[in-house]
Structures are given as structure tokens and as C-alpha cells.
């Protein structure tokens, strides 16, 4: 009898820890859609809700470690000076999840058209093509954005 109990325990423990890749993928894609909403609604609070307490931003030849309050302030200042006309994927996001379901990355390519106020307050149109990688870690069964590595180039006018 103890042998059956041990076997049952081992089988149930193995199943309980098995990651649900479909649910994880769906959640990461939901978070991707939420980032678009945050940009179009100019809601830095919504955008940074999934950021780690020490979030790494890697772009323009720099590596910056930011707290949630620093990230919120930077994004809100940006949102306050722009008006988005487009914030759209150029290709479906590429989502990869580790076999143990604890880490993931999402690769994004996006076209962003906006009008940004210059120093005199006059709006200037901008079009930029972005490509970035979001690095996630699962903490307490929730995906947490640990880092973003980003590049961009001017788009066509």
C-alpha cells in the first residue's frame, strides 16, 4: 500500500507543476494588447503594472535600471507630450516560453505614428519602426516584465 501511495504522490506532483503553455501564451498576448491600450489611452499606470521592481531598459547604447515610479514618470511625461495616430504590430508577436514555464520572451515589431510637441508646443509628425524583445519571469504565478531590449529606425513619412 505505501508503494501505491508514493506512486500516486509522484504522479500528482508531476502533473500539478506542469506549465500550461497555451494559457501562458494567451496571458502574454493579453499583456501585449494591454500595452497598446495603455499607449493609446496615455496610461502609464496601466503600462507599468507588469514591470519588475527593478526593470531593465536597454536601448540607444544604454542600460538603465528603473523603479516602477521612475518608469511611470518617464512614460507619463512622454504620453503627455504626444498624440498617437498609430501603434500597431507589423507582424504577429513571437512568443517563446521556457519548458518549465517560468521564463518567456516576446519579440515585437511595431509601427508608431504620432505627433509630438516641440519646445514651442507645435506638433511635429513622427513615424518610427520599433523592434524589441520583452523578457518575462513568472513570479507568484504572474508574468513580470524584467527587461526590454529595443531598437528603432525612422519610418516613412
CSV table of C-alpha atoms in Angstrom, one decimal:
chain,number,residue,atom,x,y,z
A,1,UNK,CA,0.0,0.0,0.0
A,2,UNK,CA,2.7,2.6,0.8
A,3,UNK,CA,4.2,1.9,-2.6
A,4,UNK,CA,1.0,2.8,-4.4
A,5,UNK,CA,0.6,5.9,-2.3
A,6,UNK,CA,4.2,7.0,-3.2
A,7,UNK,CA,3.5,6.4,-6.9
A,8,UNK,CA,0.2,8.4,-6.7
A,9,UNK,CA,2.0,11.2,-4.9
A,10,UNK,CA,4.8,11.3,-7.5
A,11,UNK,CA,2.3,11.3,-10.4
A,12,UNK,CA,0.1,14.0,-9.0
A,13,UNK,CA,3.1,16.2,-8.0
A,14,UNK,CA,4.4,16.0,-11.5
A,15,UNK,CA,1.1,17.0,-13.1
A,16,UNK,CA,0.5,19.8,-10.6
A,17,UNK,CA,3.7,21.6,-11.6
A,18,UNK,CA,3.3,21.1,-15.3
A,19,UNK,CA,3.1,24.5,-17.1
A,20,UNK,CA,0.1,25.4,-19.3
A,21,UNK,CA,1.8,26.8,-22.3
A,22,UNK,CA,-1.4,27.8,-24.0
A,23,UNK,CA,-2.6,29.7,-21.0
A,24,UNK,CA,0.8,31.4,-20.6
A,25,UNK,CA,0.9,32.3,-24.3
A,26,UNK,CA,-2.7,33.8,-24.1
A,27,UNK,CA,-1.7,35.8,-21.0
A,28,UNK,CA,1.4,37.2,-22.6
A,29,UNK,CA,-0.6,38.2,-25.7
A,30,UNK,CA,-3.2,39.8,-23.4
A,31,UNK,CA,-0.5,41.8,-21.8
A,32,UNK,CA,0.8,42.8,-25.3
A,33,UNK,CA,-2.7,44.1,-26.2
A,34,UNK,CA,-2.9,45.9,-22.9
A,35,UNK,CA,0.3,47.8,-23.7
A,36,UNK,CA,-1.3,49.1,-26.8
A,37,UNK,CA,-4.3,50.3,-24.9
A,38,UNK,CA,-2.0,51.9,-22.3
A,39,UNK,CA,-0.3,53.9,-25.1
A,40,UNK,CA,-3.5,55.0,-26.9
A,41,UNK,CA,-5.2,55.9,-23.6
A,42,UNK,CA,-1.9,57.5,-22.3
A,43,UNK,CA,-2.0,55.5,-19.1
A,44,UNK,CA,1.5,54.9,-17.7
A,45,UNK,CA,0.0,53.2,-14.7
A,46,UNK,CA,-1.5,50.5,-16.9
A,47,UNK,CA,1.6,50.1,-18.9
A,48,UNK,CA,3.9,49.6,-15.9
A,49,UNK,CA,1.6,47.3,-14.0
A,50,UNK,CA,3.5,44.2,-15.0
A,51,UNK,CA,7.0,45.8,-14.6
A,52,UNK,CA,9.5,44.3,-12.2
A,53,UNK,CA,10.5,46.3,-9.1
A,54,UNK,CA,13.9,46.8,-10.8
A,55,UNK,CA,13.1,46.9,-14.5
A,56,UNK,CA,16.0,47.0,-17.1
A,57,UNK,CA,15.6,49.2,-20.2
A,58,UNK,CA,18.2,48.6,-22.8
A,59,UNK,CA,18.2,51.0,-25.8
A,60,UNK,CA,20.3,53.7,-27.5
A,61,UNK,CA,23.5,52.1,-26.3
A,62,UNK,CA,22.5,52.4,-22.6
A,63,UNK,CA,21.4,50.0,-19.9
A,64,UNK,CA,19.1,51.6,-17.3
A,65,UNK,CA,17.7,50.1,-14.2
A,66,UNK,CA,14.4,51.8,-13.2
A,67,UNK,CA,12.0,51.6,-10.3
A,68,UNK,CA,8.2,51.5,-11.1
A,69,UNK,CA,7.9,55.1,-10.0
A,70,UNK,CA,10.7,56.2,-12.4
A,71,UNK,CA,9.2,54.2,-15.2
A,72,UNK,CA,5.7,55.6,-14.6
A,73,UNK,CA,7.0,59.2,-14.5
A,74,UNK,CA,9.1,58.8,-17.7
A,75,UNK,CA,6.2,57.2,-19.6
A,76,UNK,CA,3.6,59.7,-18.4
A,77,UNK,CA,5.8,62.6,-19.4
A,78,UNK,CA,6.1,61.0,-22.8
A,79,UNK,CA,2.4,60.3,-23.1
A,80,UNK,CA,1.6,63.9,-22.1
A,81,UNK,CA,3.6,65.4,-25.0
A,82,UNK,CA,2.4,63.1,-27.8
A,83,UNK,CA,-0.7,62.2,-29.7
A,84,UNK,CA,-0.7,58.7,-31.2
A,85,UNK,CA,-2.2,58.1,-34.6
A,86,UNK,CA,-0.8,54.5,-34.9
A,87,UNK,CA,0.7,52.0,-32.5
A,88,UNK,CA,0.4,48.8,-34.5
A,89,UNK,CA,2.2,45.5,-34.9
A,90,UNK,CA,3.9,45.0,-38.3
A,91,UNK,CA,4.0,41.2,-37.6
A,92,UNK,CA,2.4,39.0,-35.0
A,93,UNK,CA,4.4,38.9,-31.8
A,94,UNK,CA,6.7,36.0,-31.4
A,95,UNK,CA,6.2,34.3,-28.0
A,96,UNK,CA,8.5,31.7,-26.6
A,97,UNK,CA,8.1,30.2,-23.2
A,98,UNK,CA,10.7,28.1,-21.4
A,99,UNK,CA,9.9,24.4,-20.9
A,100,UNK,CA,9.4,24.8,-17.2
A,101,UNK,CA,7.0,27.7,-17.8
A,102,UNK,CA,9.0,30.2,-15.6
A,103,UNK,CA,10.6,32.4,-18.3
A,104,UNK,CA,9.4,33.8,-21.6
A,105,UNK,CA,10.2,36.4,-24.2
A,106,UNK,CA,8.1,38.3,-26.7
A,107,UNK,CA,9.5,39.8,-29.8
A,108,UNK,CA,7.6,42.8,-31.2
A,109,UNK,CA,7.9,44.8,-34.4
A,110,UNK,CA,5.7,47.9,-34.4
A,111,UNK,CA,4.9,51.0,-36.5
A,112,UNK,CA,4.3,54.1,-34.4
A,113,UNK,CA,3.0,57.3,-35.8
A,114,UNK,CA,2.5,60.2,-33.5
A,115,UNK,CA,2.5,64.0,-33.3
A,116,UNK,CA,5.0,65.3,-30.7
A,117,UNK,CA,5.0,68.8,-29.3
A,118,UNK,CA,8.3,70.6,-29.9
A,119,UNK,CA,9.8,73.1,-27.4
A,120,UNK,CA,7.4,75.8,-28.7
A,121,UNK,CA,4.4,73.5,-28.3
A,122,UNK,CA,3.9,73.0,-32.0
A,123,UNK,CA,3.1,69.4,-33.0
A,124,UNK,CA,5.5,67.6,-35.4
A,125,UNK,CA,4.6,64.3,-37.0
A,126,UNK,CA,6.9,61.4,-36.4
A,127,UNK,CA,6.9,57.8,-37.7
A,128,UNK,CA,9.2,55.2,-36.2
A,129,UNK,CA,9.6,51.5,-36.7
A,130,UNK,CA,10.5,49.7,-33.4
A,131,UNK,CA,11.7,46.2,-32.8
A,132,UNK,CA,12.1,44.9,-29.3
A,133,UNK,CA,12.4,41.9,-27.0
A,134,UNK,CA,10.5,41.7,-23.7
A,135,UNK,CA,11.9,39.4,-21.1
A,136,UNK,CA,9.5,37.9,-18.6
A,137,UNK,CA,9.8,35.9,-15.4
A,138,UNK,CA,6.9,34.2,-13.7
A,139,UNK,CA,6.7,35.3,-10.1
A,140,UNK,CA,3.9,34.1,-7.8
A,141,UNK,CA,2.2,32.6,-10.9
A,142,UNK,CA,2.1,36.0,-12.7
A,143,UNK,CA,4.2,37.2,-15.6
A,144,UNK,CA,6.6,40.0,-14.6
A,145,UNK,CA,8.3,42.1,-17.2
A,146,UNK,CA,12.0,42.1,-16.2
A,147,UNK,CA,13.6,43.8,-19.2
A,148,UNK,CA,13.1,45.3,-22.6
A,149,UNK,CA,15.8,45.5,-25.3
A,150,UNK,CA,14.8,47.9,-28.0
A,151,UNK,CA,15.9,49.3,-31.3
A,152,UNK,CA,14.3,51.7,-33.7
A,153,UNK,CA,14.6,53.4,-37.1
A,154,UNK,CA,12.8,56.2,-38.8
A,155,UNK,CA,9.8,55.1,-40.7
A,156,UNK,CA,8.5,56.6,-44.0
A,157,UNK,CA,6.5,59.8,-43.8
